[in-house]
PDB file of C-alpha atoms in Angstrom:
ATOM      1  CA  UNK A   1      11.993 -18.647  88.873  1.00 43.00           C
ATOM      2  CA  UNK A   2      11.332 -18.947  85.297  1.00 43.00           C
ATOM      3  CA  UNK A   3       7.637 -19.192  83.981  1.00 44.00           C
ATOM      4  CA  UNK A   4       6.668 -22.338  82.614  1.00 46.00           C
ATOM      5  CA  UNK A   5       5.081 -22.188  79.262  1.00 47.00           C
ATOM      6  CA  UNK A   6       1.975 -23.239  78.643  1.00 51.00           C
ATOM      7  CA  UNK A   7       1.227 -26.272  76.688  1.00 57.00           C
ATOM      8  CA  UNK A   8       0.033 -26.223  73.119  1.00 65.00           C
ATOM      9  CA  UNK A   9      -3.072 -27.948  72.568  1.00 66.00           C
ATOM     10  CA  UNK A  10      -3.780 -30.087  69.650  1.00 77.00           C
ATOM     11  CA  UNK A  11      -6.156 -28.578  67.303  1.00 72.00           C
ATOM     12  CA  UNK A  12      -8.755 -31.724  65.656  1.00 74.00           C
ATOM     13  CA  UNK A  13     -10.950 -31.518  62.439  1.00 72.00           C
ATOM     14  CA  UNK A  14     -14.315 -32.761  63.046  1.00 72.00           C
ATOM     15  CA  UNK A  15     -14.449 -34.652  59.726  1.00 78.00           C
ATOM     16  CA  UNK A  16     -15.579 -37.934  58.802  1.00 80.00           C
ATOM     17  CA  UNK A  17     -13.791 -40.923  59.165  1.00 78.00           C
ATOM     18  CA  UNK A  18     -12.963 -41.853  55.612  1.00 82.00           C
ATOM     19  CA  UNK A  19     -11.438 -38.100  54.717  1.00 84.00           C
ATOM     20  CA  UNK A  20      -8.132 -38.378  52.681  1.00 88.00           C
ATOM     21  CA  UNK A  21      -5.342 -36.226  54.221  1.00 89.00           C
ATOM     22  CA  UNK A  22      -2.327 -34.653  53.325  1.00 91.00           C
ATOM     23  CA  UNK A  23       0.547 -33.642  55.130  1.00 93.00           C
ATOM     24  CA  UNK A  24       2.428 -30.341  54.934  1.00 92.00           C
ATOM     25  CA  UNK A  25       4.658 -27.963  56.922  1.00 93.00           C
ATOM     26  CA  UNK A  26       4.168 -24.692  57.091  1.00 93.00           C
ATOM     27  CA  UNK A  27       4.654 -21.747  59.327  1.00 93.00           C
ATOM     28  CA  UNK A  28       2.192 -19.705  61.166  1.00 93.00           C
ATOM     29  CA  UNK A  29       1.831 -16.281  60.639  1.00 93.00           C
ATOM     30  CA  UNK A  30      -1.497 -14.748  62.036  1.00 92.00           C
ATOM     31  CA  UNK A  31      -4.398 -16.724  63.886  1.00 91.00           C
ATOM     32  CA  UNK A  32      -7.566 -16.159  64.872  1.00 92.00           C
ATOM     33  CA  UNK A  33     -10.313 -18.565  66.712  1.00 89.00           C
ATOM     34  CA  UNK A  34     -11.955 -20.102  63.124  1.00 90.00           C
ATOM     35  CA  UNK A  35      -8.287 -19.952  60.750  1.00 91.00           C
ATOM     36  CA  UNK A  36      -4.713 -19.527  60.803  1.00 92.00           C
ATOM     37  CA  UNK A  37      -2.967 -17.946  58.018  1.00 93.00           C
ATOM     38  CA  UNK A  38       0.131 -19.852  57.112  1.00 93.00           C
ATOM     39  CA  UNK A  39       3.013 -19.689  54.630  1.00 92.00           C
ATOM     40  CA  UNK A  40       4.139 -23.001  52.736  1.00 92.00           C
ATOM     41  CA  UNK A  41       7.120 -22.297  50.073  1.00 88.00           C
ATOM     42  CA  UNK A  42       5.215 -19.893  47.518  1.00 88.00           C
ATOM     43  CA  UNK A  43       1.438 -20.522  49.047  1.00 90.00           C
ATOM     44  CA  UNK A  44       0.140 -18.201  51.523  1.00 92.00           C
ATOM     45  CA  UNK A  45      -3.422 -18.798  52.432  1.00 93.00           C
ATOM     46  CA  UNK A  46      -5.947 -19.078  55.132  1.00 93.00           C
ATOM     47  CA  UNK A  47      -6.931 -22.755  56.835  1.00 92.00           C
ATOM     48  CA  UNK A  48     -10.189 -23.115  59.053  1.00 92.00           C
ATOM     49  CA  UNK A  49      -9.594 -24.812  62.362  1.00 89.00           C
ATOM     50  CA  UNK A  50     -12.403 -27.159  61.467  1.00 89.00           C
ATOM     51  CA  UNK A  51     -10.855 -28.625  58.660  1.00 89.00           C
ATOM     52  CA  UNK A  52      -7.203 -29.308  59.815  1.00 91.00           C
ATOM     53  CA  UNK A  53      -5.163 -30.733  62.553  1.00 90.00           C
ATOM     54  CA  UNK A  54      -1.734 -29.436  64.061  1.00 91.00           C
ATOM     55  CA  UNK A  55      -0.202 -28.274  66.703  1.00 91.00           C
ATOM     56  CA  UNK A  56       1.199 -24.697  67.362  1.00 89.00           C
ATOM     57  CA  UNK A  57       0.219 -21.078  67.459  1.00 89.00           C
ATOM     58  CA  UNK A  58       1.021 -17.342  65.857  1.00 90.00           C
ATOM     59  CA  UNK A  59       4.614 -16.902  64.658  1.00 89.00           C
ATOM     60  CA  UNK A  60       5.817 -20.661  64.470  1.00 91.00           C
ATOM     61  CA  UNK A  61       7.432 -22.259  62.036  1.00 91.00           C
ATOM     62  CA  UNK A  62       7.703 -25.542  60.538  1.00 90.00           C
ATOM     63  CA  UNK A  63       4.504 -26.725  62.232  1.00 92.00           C
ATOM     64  CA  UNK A  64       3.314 -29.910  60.786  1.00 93.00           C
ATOM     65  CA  UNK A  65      -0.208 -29.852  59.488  1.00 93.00           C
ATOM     66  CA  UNK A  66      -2.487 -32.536  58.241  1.00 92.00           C
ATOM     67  CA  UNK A  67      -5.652 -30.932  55.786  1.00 91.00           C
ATOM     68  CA  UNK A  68      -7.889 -32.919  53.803  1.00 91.00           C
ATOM     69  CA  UNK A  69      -6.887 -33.684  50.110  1.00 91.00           C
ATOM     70  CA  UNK A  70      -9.443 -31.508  48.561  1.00 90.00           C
ATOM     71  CA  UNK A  71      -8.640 -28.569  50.965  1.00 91.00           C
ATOM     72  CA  UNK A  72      -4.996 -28.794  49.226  1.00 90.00           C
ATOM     73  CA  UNK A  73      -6.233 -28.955  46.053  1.00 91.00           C
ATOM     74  CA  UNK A  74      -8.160 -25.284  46.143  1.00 92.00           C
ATOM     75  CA  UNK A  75      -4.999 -23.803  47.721  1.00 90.00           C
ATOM     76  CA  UNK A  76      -2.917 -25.119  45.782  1.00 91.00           C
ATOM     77  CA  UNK A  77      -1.047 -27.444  48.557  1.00 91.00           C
ATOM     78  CA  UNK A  78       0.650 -31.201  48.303  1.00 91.00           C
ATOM     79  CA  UNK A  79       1.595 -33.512  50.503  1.00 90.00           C
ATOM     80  CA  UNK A  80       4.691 -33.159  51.927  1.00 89.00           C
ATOM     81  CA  UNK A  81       4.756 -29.438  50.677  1.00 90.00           C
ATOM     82  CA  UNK A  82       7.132 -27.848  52.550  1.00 83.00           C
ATOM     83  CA  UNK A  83       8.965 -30.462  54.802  1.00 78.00           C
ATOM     84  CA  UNK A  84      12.760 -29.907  55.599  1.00 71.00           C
ATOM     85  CA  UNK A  85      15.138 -32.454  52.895  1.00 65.00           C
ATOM     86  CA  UNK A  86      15.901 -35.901  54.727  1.00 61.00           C
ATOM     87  CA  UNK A  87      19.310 -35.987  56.153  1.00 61.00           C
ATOM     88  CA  UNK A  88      21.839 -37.463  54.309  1.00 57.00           C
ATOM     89  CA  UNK A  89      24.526 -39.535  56.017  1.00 58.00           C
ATOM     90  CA  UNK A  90      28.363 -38.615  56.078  1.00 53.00           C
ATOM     91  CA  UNK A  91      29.286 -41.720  54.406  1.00 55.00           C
ATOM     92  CA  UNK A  92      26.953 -41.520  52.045  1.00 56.00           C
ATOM     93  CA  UNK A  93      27.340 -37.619  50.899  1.00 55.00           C
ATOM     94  CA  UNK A  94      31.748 -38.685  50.694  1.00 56.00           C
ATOM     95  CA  UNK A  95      30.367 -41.528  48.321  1.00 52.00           C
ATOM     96  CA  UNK A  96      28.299 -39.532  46.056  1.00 55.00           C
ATOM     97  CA  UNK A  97      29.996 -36.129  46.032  1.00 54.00           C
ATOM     98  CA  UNK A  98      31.959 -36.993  43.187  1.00 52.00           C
ATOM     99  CA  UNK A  99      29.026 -38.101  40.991  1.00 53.00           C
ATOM    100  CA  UNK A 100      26.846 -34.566  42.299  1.00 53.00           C
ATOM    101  CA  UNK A 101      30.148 -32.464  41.409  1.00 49.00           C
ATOM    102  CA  UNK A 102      30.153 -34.186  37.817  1.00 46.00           C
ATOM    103  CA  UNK A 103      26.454 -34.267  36.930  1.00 49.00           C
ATOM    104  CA  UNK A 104      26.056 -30.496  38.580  1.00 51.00           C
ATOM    105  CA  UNK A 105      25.883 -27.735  36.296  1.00 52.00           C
ATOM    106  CA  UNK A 106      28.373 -24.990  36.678  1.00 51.00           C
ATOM    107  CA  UNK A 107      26.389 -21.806  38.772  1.00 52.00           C
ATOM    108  CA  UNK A 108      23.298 -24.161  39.807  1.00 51.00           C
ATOM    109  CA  UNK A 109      22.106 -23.401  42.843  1.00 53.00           C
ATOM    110  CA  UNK A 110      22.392 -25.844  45.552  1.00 52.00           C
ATOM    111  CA  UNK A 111      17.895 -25.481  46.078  1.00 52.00           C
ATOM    112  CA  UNK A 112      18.288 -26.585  42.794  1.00 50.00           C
ATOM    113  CA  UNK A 113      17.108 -30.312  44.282  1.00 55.00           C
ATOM    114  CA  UNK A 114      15.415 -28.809  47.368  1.00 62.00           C
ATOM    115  CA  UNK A 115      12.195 -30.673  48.229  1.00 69.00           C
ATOM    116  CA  UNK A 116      10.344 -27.370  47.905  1.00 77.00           C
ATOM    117  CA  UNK A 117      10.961 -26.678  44.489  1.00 79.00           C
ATOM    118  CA  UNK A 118       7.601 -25.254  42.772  1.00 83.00           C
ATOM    119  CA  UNK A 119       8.650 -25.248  38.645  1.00 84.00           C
ATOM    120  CA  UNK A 120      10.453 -23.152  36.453  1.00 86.00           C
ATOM    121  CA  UNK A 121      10.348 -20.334  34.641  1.00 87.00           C
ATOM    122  CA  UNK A 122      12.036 -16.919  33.391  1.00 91.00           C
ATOM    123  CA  UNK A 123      11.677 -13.721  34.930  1.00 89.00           C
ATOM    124  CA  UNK A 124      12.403 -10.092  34.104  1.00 91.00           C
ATOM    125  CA  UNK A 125      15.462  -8.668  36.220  1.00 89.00           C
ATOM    126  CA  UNK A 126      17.808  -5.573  35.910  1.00 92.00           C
ATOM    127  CA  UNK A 127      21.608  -6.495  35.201  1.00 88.00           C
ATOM    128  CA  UNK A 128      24.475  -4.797  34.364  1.00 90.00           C
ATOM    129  CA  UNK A 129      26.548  -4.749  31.379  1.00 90.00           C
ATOM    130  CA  UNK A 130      29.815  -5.894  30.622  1.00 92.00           C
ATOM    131  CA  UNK A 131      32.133  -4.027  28.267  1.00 90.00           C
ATOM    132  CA  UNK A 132      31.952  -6.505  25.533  1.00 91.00           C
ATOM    133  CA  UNK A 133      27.867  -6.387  25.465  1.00 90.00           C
ATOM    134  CA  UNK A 134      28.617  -2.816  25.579  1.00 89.00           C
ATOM    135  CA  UNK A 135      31.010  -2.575  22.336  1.00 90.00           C
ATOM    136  CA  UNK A 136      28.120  -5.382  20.880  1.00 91.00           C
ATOM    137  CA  UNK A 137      25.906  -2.682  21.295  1.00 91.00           C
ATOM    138  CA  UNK A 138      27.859   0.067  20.010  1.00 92.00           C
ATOM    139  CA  UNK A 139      28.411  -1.974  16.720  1.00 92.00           C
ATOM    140  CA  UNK A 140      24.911  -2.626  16.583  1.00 92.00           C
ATOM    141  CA  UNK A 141      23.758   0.922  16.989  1.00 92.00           C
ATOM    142  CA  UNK A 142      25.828   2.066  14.196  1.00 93.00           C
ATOM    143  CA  UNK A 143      24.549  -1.031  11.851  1.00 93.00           C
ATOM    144  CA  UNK A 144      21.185   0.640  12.619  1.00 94.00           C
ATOM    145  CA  UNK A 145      22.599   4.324  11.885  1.00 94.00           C
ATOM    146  CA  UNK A 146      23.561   3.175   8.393  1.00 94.00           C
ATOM    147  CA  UNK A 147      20.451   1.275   7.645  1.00 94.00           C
ATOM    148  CA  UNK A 148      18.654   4.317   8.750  1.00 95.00           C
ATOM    149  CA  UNK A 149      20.574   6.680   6.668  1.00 93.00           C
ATOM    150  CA  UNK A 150      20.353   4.712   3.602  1.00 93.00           C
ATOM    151  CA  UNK A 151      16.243   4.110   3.950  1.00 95.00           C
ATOM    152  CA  UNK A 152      15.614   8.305   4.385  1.00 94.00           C
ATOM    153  CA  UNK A 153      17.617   8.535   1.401  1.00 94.00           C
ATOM    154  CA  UNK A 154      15.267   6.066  -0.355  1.00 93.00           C
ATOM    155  CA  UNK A 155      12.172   7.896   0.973  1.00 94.00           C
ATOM    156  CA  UNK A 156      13.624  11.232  -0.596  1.00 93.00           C
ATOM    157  CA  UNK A 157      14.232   9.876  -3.878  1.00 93.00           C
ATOM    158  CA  UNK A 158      11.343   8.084  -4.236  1.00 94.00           C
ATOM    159  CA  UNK A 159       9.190  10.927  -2.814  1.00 93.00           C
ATOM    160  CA  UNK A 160      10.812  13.104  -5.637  1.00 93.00           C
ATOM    161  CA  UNK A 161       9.630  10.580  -7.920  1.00 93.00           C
ATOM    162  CA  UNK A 162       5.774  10.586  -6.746  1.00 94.00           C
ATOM    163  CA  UNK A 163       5.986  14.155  -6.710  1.00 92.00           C
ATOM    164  CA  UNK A 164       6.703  14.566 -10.287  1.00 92.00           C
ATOM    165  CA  UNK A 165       4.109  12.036 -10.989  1.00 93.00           C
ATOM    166  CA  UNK A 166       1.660  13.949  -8.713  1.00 95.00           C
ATOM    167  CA  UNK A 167       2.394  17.325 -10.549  1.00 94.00           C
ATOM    168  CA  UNK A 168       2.122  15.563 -13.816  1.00 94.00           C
ATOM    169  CA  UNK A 169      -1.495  14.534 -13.137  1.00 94.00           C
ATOM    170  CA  UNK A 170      -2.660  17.486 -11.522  1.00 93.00           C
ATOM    171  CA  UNK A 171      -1.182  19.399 -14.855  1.00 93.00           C
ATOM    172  CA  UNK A 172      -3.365  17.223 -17.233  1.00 91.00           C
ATOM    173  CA  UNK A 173      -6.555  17.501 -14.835  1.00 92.00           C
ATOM    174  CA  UNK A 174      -6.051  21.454 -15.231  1.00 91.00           C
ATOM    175  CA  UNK A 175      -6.188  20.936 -19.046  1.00 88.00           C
ATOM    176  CA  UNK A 176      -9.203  18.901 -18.821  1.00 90.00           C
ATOM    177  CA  UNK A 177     -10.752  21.368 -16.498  1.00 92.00           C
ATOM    178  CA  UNK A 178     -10.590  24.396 -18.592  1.00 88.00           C
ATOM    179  CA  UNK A 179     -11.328  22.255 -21.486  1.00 86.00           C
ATOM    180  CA  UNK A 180     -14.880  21.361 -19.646  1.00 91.00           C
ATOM    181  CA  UNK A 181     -15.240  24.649 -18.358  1.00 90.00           C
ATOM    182  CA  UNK A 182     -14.596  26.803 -22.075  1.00 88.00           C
ATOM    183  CA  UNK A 183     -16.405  24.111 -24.138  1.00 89.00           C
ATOM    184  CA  UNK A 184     -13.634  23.661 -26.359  1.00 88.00           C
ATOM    185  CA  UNK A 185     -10.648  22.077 -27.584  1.00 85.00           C
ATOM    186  CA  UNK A 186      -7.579  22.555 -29.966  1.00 85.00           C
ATOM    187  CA  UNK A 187      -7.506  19.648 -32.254  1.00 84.00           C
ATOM    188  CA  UNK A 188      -5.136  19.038 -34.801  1.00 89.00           C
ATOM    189  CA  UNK A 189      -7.282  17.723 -37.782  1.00 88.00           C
ATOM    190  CA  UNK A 190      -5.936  16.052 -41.181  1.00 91.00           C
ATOM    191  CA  UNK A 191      -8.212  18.401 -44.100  1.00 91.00           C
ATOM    192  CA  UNK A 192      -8.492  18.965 -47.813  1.00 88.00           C
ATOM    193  CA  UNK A 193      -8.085  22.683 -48.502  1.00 89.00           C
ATOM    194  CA  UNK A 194     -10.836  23.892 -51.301  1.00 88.00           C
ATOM    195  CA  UNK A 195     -11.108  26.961 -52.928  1.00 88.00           C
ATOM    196  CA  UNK A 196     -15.003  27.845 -53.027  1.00 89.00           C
ATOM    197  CA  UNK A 197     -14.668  30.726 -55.806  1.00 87.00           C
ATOM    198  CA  UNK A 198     -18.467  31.157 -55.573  1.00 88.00           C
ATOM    199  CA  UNK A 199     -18.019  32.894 -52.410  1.00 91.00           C
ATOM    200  CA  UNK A 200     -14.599  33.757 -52.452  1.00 91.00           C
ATOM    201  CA  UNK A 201     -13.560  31.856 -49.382  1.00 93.00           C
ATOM    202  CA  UNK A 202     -11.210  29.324 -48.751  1.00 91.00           C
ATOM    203  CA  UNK A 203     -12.865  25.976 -46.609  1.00 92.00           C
ATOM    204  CA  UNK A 204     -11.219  23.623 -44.735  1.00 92.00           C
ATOM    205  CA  UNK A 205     -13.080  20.105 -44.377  1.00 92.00           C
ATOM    206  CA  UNK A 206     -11.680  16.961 -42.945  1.00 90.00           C
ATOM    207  CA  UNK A 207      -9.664  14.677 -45.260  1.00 87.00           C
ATOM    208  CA  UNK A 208     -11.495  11.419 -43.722  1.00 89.00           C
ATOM    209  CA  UNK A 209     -15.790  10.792 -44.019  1.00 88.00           C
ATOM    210  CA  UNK A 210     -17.727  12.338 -43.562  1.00 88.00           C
ATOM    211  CA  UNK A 211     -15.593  15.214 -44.941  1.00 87.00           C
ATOM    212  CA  UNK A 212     -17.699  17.718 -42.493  1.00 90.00           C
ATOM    213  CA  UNK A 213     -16.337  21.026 -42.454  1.00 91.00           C
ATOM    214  CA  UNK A 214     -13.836  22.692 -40.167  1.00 89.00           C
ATOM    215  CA  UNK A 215     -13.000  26.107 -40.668  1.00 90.00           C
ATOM    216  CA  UNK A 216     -13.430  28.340 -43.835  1.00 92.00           C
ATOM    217  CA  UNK A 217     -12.354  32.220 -44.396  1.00 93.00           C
ATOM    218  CA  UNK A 218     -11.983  34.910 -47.315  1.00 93.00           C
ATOM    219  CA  UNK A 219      -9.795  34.470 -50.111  1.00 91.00           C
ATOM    220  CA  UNK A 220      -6.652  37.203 -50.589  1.00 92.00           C
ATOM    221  CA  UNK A 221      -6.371  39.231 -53.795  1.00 89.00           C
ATOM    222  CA  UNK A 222      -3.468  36.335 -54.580  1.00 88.00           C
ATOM    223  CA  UNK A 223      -5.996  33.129 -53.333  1.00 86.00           C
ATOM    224  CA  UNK A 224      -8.835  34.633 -55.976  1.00 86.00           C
ATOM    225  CA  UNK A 225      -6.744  33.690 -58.910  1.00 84.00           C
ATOM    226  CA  UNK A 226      -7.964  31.034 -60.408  1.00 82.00           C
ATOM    227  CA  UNK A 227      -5.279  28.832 -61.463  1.00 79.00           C
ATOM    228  CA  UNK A 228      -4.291  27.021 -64.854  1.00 79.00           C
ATOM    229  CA  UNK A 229      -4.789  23.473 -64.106  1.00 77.00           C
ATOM    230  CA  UNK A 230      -6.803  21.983 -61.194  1.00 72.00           C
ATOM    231  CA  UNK A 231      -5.599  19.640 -58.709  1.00 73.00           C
ATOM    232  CA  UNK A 232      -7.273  16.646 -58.205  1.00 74.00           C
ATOM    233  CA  UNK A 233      -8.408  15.410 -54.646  1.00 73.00           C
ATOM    234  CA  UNK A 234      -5.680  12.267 -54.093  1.00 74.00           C
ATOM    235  CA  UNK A 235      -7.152   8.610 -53.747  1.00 71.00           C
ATOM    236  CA  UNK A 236      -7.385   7.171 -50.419  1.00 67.00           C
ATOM    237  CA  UNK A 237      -4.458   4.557 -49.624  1.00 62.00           C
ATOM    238  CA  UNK A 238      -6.797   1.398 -50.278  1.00 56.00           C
ATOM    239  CA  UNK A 239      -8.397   3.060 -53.414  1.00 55.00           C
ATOM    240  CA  UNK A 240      -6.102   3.020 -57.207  1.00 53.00           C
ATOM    241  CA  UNK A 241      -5.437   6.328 -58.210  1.00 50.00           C
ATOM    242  CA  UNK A 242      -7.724   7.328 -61.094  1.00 49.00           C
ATOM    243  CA  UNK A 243     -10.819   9.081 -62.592  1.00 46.00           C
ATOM    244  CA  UNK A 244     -13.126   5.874 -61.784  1.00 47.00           C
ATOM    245  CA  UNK A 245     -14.030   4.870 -58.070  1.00 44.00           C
ATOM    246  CA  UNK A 246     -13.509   0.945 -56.497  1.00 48.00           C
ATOM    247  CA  UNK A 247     -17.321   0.556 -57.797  1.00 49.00           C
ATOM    248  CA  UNK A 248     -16.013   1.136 -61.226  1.00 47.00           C
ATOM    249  CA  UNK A 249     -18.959   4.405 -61.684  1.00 49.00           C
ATOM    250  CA  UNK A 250     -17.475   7.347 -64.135  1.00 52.00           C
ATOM    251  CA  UNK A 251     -16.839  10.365 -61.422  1.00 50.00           C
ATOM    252  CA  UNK A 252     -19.069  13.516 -62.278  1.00 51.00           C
ATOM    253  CA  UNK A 253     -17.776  16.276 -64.348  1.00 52.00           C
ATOM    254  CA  UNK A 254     -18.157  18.199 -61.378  1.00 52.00           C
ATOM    255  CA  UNK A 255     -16.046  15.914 -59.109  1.00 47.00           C
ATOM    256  CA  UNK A 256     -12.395  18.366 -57.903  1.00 49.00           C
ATOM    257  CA  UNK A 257     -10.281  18.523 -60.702  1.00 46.00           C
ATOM    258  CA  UNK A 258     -12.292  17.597 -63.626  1.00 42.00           C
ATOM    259  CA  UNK A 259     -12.044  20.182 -66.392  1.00 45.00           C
ATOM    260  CA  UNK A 260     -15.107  20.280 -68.451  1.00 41.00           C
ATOM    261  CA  UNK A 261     -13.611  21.783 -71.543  1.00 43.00           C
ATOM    262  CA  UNK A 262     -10.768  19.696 -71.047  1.00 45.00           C
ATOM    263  CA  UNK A 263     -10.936  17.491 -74.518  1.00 44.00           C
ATOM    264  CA  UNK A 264      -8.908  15.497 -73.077  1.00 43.00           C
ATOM    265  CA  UNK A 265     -11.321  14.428 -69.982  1.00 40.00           C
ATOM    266  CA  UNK A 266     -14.583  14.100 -71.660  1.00 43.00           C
ATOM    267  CA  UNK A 267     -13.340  12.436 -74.962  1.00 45.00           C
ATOM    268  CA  UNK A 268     -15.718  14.729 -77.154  1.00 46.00           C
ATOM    269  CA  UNK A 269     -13.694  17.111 -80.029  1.00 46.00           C
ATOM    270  CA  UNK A 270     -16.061  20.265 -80.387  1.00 48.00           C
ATOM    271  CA  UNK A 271     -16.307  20.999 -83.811  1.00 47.00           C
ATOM    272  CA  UNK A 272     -14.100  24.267 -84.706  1.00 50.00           C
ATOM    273  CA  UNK A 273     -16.241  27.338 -85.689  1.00 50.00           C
ATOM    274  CA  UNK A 274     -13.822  29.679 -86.731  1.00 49.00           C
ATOM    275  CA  UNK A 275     -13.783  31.669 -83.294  1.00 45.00           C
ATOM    276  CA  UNK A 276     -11.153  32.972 -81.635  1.00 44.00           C
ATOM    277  CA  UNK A 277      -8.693  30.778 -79.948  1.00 48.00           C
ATOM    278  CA  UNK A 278      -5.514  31.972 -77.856  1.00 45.00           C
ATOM    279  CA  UNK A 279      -3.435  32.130 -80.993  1.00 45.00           C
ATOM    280  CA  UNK A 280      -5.674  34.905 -81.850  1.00 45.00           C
ATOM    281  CA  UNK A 281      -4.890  36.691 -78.950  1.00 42.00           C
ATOM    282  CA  UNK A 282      -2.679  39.852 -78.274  1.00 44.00           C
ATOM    283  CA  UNK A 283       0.243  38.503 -76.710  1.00 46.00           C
ATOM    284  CA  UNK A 284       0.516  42.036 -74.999  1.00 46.00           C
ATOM    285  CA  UNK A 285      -2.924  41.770 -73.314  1.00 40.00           C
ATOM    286  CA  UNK A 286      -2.971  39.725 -70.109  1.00 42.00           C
ATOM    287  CA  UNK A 287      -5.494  36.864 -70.543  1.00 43.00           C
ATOM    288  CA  UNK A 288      -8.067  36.626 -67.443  1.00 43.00           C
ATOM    289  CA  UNK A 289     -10.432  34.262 -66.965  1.00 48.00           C
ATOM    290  CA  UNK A 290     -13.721  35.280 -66.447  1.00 46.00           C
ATOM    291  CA  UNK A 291     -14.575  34.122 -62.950  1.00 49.00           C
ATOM    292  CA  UNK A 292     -10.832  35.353 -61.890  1.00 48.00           C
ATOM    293  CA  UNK A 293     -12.259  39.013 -63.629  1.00 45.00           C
ATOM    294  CA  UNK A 294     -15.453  38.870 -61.903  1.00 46.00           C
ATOM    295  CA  UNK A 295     -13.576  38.507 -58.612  1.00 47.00           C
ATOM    296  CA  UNK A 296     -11.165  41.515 -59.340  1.00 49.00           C
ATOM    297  CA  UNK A 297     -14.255  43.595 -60.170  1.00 45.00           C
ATOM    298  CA  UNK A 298     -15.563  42.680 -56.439  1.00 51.00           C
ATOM    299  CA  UNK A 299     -12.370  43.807 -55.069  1.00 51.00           C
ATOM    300  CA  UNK A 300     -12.229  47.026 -56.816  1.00 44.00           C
ATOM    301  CA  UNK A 301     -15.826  47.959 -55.967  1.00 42.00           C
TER     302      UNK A 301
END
């Protein structure tokens, strides 16, 4: 003879009398004398026995269970949470299969409408691919080949460039360096070449004021010649040419170029005393002028 099975009893929340409650169904999974841990579409939580009624133990399933509103609310429960859909009648469904087929999207699925639906949203899953997405692909990773290609070509070019800039600068910082470190520097300077016959050298000063000196050294045997006619030191490009400056002063007889027995330049006619001039000399006899002989005489001692 078969065993009867014992009767379920009720379990009953000892809560007041004005408690808001909820409805849900859910099954059982585990139990123990204060909770039972239950499973209602995506919730799985534990209930105390003192704050919810039903009726049914470990491993049922759809067991109806009535908690109190704000007991839902932490775990995340509604009412009616979990309850089976109401059946539809035969009649009914033949009516309104033709308006479902048209309004359903193709590939829905049919918990689509389910009374346990939670929300929506996307998730992250494996699939594989077909042989167009494949040949996509393919395309695509030779687009990127290309691009890739081309920019490395771009980088080398352009890295030529910067290096030739870099080498550039670092050239022109060694100049500067050994510059610094030897103290000086070749210049090209714009000068007036003068022949100072008082000490036989010949003296380089700068053509622009302050006229300071640049370089000077001793005459050759050809350089200590003096010659027939002086040159005269050329005017500036906003000054007239001529023997009187912008501030209209007479230059000194001693300014470059001005001959002093030059009757000519000073305007005076010395009177003629009878002495010899250079018709009076021996055309055979080479005619030296003094300073130009005092010079030779150096050399030759």
């Amino acid at each position: 003879m078969a065993r009867k099975k014992k009767e379920k009893a009720p379990v009953q929340a000892d809560l007041p009398e004005n408690t808001v409650f909820i409805t849900i169904t859910a099954d059982i999974l585990q139990e123990t004398d204060a909770a039972i841990l239950i499973r209602c579409g995506e919730v799985e939580d534990w209930l105390p026995h003192s704050q919810i009624e039903f009726i049914g133990t470990k491993g049922d399933t759809g067991v109806v269970i009535n908690l109190p509103e704000w007991l839902g609310d932490e775990k995340g429960l509604t009412d009616g949470m979990g309850a089976a859909p109401a059946p539809v009648d035969a009649e009914q469904d033949d009516a309104s299969g033709e308006d479902d087929a048209a309004t359903e999207e193709p590939g829905a699925s049919a918990a689509a409408n389910d009374r346990n639906w939670l929300r929506q949203e996307t998730i992250t899953v494996t699939q594989e691919l077909t042989q167009a997405e494949k040949a996509e692909y393919a395309d695509e990773m030779a687009r990127l080949d290309d691009e890739i290609e081309e920019l490395e070509t771009e980088r080398d070019r352009v890295s030529k460039a910067l290096k030739k800039q870099i080498d550039a600068k670092e050239d022109e910082r060694r100049a500067l360096s050994k510059v610094v470190r030897e103290g000086t520097e070749t210049r090209e300077i714009f000068c007036d070449l003068v022949a100072d016959y008082n000490t036989c050298e010949m003296v380089w000063t700068d053509a622009h004021p302050p006229h300071e000196e640049v370089r000077r050294r001793k005459m050759t045997a050809e350089e200590r010649q003096l010659p027939l006619t002086m040159n005269t030191r050329p005017a500036p490009a906003d000054q007239p040419a001529g023997d009187e400056a912008d501030n209209g002063e007479e230059m000194p007889e001693d300014a470059p170029g001005f001959d002093a027995y030059d009757d000519g330049a000073t305007g005076d006619h010395e009177p003629d005393d009878g002495g010899p001039d250079d018709s009076d000399l021996d055309p055979d006899y080479p005619h030296i002028p003094p300073m130009a002989a005092h010079a030779e005489a150096e050399a030759v001692q």
